[in-house]
XYZ file of C-alpha atoms in Angstrom:
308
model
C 2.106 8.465 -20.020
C 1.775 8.386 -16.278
C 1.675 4.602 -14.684
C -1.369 3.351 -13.204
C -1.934 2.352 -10.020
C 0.724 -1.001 -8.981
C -2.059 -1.822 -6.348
C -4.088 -3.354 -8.879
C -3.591 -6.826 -7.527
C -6.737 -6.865 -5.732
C -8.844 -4.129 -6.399
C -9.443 -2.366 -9.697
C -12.850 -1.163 -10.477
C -14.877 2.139 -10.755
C -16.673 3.173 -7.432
C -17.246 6.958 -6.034
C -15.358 8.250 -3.160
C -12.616 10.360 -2.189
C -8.998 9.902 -1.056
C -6.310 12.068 0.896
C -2.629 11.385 1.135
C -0.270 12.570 4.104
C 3.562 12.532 3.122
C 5.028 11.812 6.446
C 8.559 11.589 4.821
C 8.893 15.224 6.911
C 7.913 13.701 9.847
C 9.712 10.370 10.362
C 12.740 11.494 8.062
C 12.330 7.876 5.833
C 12.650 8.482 2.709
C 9.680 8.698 0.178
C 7.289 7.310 3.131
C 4.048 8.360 2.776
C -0.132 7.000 3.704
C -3.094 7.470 2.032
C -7.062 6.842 3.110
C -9.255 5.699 0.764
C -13.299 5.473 0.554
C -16.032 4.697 -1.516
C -19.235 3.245 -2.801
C -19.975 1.205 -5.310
C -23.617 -0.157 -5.653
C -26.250 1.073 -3.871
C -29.887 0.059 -2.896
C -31.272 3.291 -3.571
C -34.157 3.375 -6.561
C -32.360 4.944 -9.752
C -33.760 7.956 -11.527
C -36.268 8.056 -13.284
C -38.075 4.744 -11.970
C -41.081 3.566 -12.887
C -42.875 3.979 -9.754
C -41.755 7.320 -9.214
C -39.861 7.268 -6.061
C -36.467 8.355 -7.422
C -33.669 7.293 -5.465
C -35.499 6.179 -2.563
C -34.320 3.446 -0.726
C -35.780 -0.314 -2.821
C -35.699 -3.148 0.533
C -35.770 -5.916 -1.759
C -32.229 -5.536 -2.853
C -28.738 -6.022 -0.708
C -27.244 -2.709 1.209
C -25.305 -0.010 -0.481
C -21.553 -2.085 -1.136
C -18.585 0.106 0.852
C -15.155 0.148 0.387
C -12.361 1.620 2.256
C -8.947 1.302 3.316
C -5.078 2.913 2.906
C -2.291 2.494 1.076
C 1.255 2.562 3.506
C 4.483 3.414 1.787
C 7.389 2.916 4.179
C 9.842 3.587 1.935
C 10.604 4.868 -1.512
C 14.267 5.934 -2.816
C 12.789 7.000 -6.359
C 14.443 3.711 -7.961
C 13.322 0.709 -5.004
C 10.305 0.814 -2.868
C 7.571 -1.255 -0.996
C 4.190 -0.839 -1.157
C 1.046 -1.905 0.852
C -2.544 -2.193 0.656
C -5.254 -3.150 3.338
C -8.861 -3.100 1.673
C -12.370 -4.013 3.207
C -15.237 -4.168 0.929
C -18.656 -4.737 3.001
C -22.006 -6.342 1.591
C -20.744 -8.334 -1.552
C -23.306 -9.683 -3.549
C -23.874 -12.856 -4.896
C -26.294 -15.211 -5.511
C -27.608 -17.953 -3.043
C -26.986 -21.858 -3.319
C -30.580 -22.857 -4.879
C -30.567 -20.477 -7.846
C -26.730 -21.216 -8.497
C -27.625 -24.741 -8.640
C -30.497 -23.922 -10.877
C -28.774 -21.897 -13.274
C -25.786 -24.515 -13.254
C -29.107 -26.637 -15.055
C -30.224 -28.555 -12.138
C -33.925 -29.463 -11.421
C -36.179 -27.833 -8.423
C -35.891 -32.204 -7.558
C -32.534 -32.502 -7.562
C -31.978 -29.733 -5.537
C -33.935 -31.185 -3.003
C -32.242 -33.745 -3.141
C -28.971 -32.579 -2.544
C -30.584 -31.042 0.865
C -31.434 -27.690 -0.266
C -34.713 -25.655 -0.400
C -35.943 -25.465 -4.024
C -38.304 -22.382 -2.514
C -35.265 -20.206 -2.195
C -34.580 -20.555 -5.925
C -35.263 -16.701 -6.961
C -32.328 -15.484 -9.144
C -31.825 -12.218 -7.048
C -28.833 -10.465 -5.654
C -28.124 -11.139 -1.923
C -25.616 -9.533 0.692
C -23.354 -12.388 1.145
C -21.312 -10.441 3.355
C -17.673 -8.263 3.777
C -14.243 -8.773 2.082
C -10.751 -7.848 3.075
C -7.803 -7.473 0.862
C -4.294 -7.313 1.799
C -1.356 -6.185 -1.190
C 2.324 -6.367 -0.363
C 4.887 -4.972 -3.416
C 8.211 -3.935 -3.665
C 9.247 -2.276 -7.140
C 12.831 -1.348 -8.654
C 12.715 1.555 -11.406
C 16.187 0.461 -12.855
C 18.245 -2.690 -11.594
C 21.697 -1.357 -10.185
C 23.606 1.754 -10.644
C 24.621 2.493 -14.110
C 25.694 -0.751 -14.456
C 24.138 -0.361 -18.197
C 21.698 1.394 -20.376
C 19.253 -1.449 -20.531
C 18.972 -2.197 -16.593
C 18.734 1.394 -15.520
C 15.518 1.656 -18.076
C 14.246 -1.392 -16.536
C 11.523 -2.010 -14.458
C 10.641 -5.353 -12.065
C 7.814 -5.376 -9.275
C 6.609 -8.282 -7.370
C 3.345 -8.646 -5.690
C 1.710 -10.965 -3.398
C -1.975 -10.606 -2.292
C -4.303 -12.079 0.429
C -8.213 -12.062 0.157
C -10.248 -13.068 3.178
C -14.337 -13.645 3.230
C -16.660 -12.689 6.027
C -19.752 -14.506 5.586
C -22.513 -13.079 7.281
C -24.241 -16.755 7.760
C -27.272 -16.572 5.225
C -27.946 -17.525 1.443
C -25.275 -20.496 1.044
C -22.393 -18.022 2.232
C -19.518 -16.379 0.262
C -17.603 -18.708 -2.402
C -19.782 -21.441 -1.392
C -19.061 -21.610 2.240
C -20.325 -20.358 5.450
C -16.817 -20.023 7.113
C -14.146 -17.444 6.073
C -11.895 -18.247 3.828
C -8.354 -16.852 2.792
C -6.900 -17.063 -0.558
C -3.413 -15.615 -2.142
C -2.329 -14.904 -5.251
C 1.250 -13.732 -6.718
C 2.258 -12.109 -9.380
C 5.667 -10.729 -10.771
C 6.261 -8.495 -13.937
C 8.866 -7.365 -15.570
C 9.384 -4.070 -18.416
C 12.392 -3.522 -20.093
C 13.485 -1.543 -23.266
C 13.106 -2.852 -26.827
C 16.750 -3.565 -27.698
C 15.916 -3.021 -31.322
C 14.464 0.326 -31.209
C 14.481 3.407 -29.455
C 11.327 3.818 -27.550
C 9.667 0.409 -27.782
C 8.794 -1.664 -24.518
C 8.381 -5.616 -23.885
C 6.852 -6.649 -20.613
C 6.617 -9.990 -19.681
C 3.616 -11.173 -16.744
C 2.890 -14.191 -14.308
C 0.446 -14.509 -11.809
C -0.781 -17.481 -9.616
C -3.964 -17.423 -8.135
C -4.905 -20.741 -5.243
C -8.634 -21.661 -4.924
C -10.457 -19.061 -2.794
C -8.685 -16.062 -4.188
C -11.284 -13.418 -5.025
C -9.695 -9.974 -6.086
C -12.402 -7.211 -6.855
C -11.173 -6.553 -10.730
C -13.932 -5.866 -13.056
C -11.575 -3.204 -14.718
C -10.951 -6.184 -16.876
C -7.382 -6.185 -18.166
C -8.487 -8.972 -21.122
C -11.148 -9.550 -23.095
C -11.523 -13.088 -21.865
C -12.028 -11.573 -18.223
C -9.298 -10.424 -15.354
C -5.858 -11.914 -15.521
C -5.347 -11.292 -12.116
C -8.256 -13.204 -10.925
C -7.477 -16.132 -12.144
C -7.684 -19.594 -9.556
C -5.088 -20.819 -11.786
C -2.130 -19.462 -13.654
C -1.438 -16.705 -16.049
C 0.871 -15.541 -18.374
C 1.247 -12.535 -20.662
C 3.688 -10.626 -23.147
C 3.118 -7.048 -24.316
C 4.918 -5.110 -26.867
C 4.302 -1.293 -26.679
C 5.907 1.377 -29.108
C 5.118 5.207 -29.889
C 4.833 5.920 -33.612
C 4.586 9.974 -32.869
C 3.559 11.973 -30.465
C -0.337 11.653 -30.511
C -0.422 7.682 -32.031
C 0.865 4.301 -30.065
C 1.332 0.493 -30.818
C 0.302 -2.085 -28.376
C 0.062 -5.946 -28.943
C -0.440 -8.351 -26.020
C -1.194 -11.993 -25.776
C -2.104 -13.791 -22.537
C -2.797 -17.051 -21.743
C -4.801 -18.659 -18.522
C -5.140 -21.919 -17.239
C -7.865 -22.309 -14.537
C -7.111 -25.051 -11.497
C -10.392 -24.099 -10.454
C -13.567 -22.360 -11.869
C -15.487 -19.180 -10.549
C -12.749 -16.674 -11.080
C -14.157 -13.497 -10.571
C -17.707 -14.672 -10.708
C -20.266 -12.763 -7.666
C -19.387 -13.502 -4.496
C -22.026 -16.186 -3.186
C -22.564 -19.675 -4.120
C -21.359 -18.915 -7.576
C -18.162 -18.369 -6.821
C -17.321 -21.746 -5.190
C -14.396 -22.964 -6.706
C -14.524 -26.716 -7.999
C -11.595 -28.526 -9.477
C -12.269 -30.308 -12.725
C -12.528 -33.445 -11.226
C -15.432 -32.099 -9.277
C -16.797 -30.492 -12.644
C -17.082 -33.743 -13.790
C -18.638 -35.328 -11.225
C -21.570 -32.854 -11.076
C -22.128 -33.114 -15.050
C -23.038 -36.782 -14.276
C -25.032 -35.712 -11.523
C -26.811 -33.446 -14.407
C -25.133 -30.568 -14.512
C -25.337 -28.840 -17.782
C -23.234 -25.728 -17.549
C -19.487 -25.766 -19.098
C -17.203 -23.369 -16.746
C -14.149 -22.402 -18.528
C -10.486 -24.413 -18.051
C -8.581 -22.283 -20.238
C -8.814 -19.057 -22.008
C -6.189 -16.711 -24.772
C -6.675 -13.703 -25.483
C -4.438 -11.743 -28.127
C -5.464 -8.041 -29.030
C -3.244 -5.500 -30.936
C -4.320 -1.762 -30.953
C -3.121 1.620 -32.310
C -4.553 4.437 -29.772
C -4.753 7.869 -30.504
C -4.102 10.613 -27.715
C -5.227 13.942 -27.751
């Protein structure tokens, strides 16, 4: 089965585009280097078909610009066994929702929110462009450790990641992640797959990935049922266990467990996404709060899949 992407780390989610790649290996003479454009689309804020006014994909004003994506992937070098990967991303018109109807859904009164110096007018429940995001990936990835040192390090595999995401508020409706300035946030994660030394085609992977408060990757190609892994504010661990019974049938089980520092992992990208630390949580359900954001989540699935 062919690998997926290892530039998951801060975006993976459906969208339509296109992509060309230009192997410049020819060019510079380094080995294995190679670029690649990407672009797409994601939502737009054109009228679907079939709408009940008739005007089919027509542009609707009353909700946020189409949400575009594009950026490269720059491989300076690759050997076939070692190699370093990056990733430079911008995503532009995020939506989210604005301060007053976060605060009402989080089970505050129109009066409170007055009271905490907001408009409790503005409280409508809609989408709004929030504004851009850029995304920066940095991996390097070994297909086999050494030189036939042994079977089991030449058949294993070991990548490490580390990710930046940056906001661009574009000054209206509360801001992005519950600010009106930019903010950065990082996250790491390192993985590791080696052979089963039991059998002869089984696979154990082993996952960690740290996430610090105003990391936002865009990764609704959720990799648990409990939401993304990877966009945790928090930490994260998982173990896999993968093993072909023929040629057509496979065996996965997985567990993974996260622990949250802060909540709005992976929520929209306005006011909703503010990260608050527990002792803040806390504070706002005596202030009236009624909502219960998540600290910790496990998820533990076990599959047979069938490919034909």
């Amino acid at each position: 089965m062919k690998d997926n992407s290892p530039l998951s780390h801060t975006v993976n989610v459906e969208f339509d585009g296109g992509s060309a790649k230009f192997n410049l290996d020819k060019v510079t003479g380094v080995e294995g280097m190679w670029w690649k454009l990407c672009m797409g689309r994601g939502i737009t804020n054109a009228k679907p078909r079939f709408n009940s006014d008739g005007n089919d994909y027509a542009i609707d004003e009353n909700e946020p610009h189409d949400n575009n994506m594009y950026g490269f992937i720059f491989v300076p070098w690759d050997n076939g066994q070692y190699s370093f990967h990056t990733n430079w991303a911008k995503a532009e018109h995020m939506i989210g929702f604005n301060s007053e109807s976060t605060y009402a859904s989080m089970g505050f009164t129109p009066a409170q929110i007055t009271g905490m110096g907001m408009n409790a007018g503005n409280i409508d429940g809609k989408f709004h462009d929030t504004g851009d995001l850029e995304l920066f990936t940095a991996m390097v990835k070994a297909e086999g450790l050494g030189d036939g040192i042994n079977d089991f390090l030449d058949d294993t595999r070991v990548f490490a990641s580390w990710a930046q995401s940056k906001t661009k508020p574009n000054g209206t409706n509360g801001g992005m992640l519950g600010s009106l300035e930019s903010k950065s946030g990082t996250s790491t994660w390192i993985g590791i797959n080696m052979p089963d030394p039991l059998s002869d085609d089984g696979r154990i992977g082993i996952e960690w990935n740290k996430g610090s408060k105003y990391w936002r990757s865009v990764t609704y190609g959720e990799d648990t049922m409990a939401g993304s892994k990877i966009a945790t504010r928090g930490t994260a661990w998982e173990v896999y266990y993968n093993k072909p019974l023929t040629k057509s049938l496979n065996f996965n089980a997985r567990y993974t467990k996260i622990d949250y520092d802060y909540t709005g992992s992976n929520g929209f990208f306005g006011a909703e996404g503010t990260p608050m630390s527990w002792a803040e949580v806390a504070m706002y359900t005596g202030m009236g709060m009624d909502s219960d954001p998540v600290k910790e989540a496990s998820d533990l699935r076990v599959s047979i899949s069938y490919r034909f």
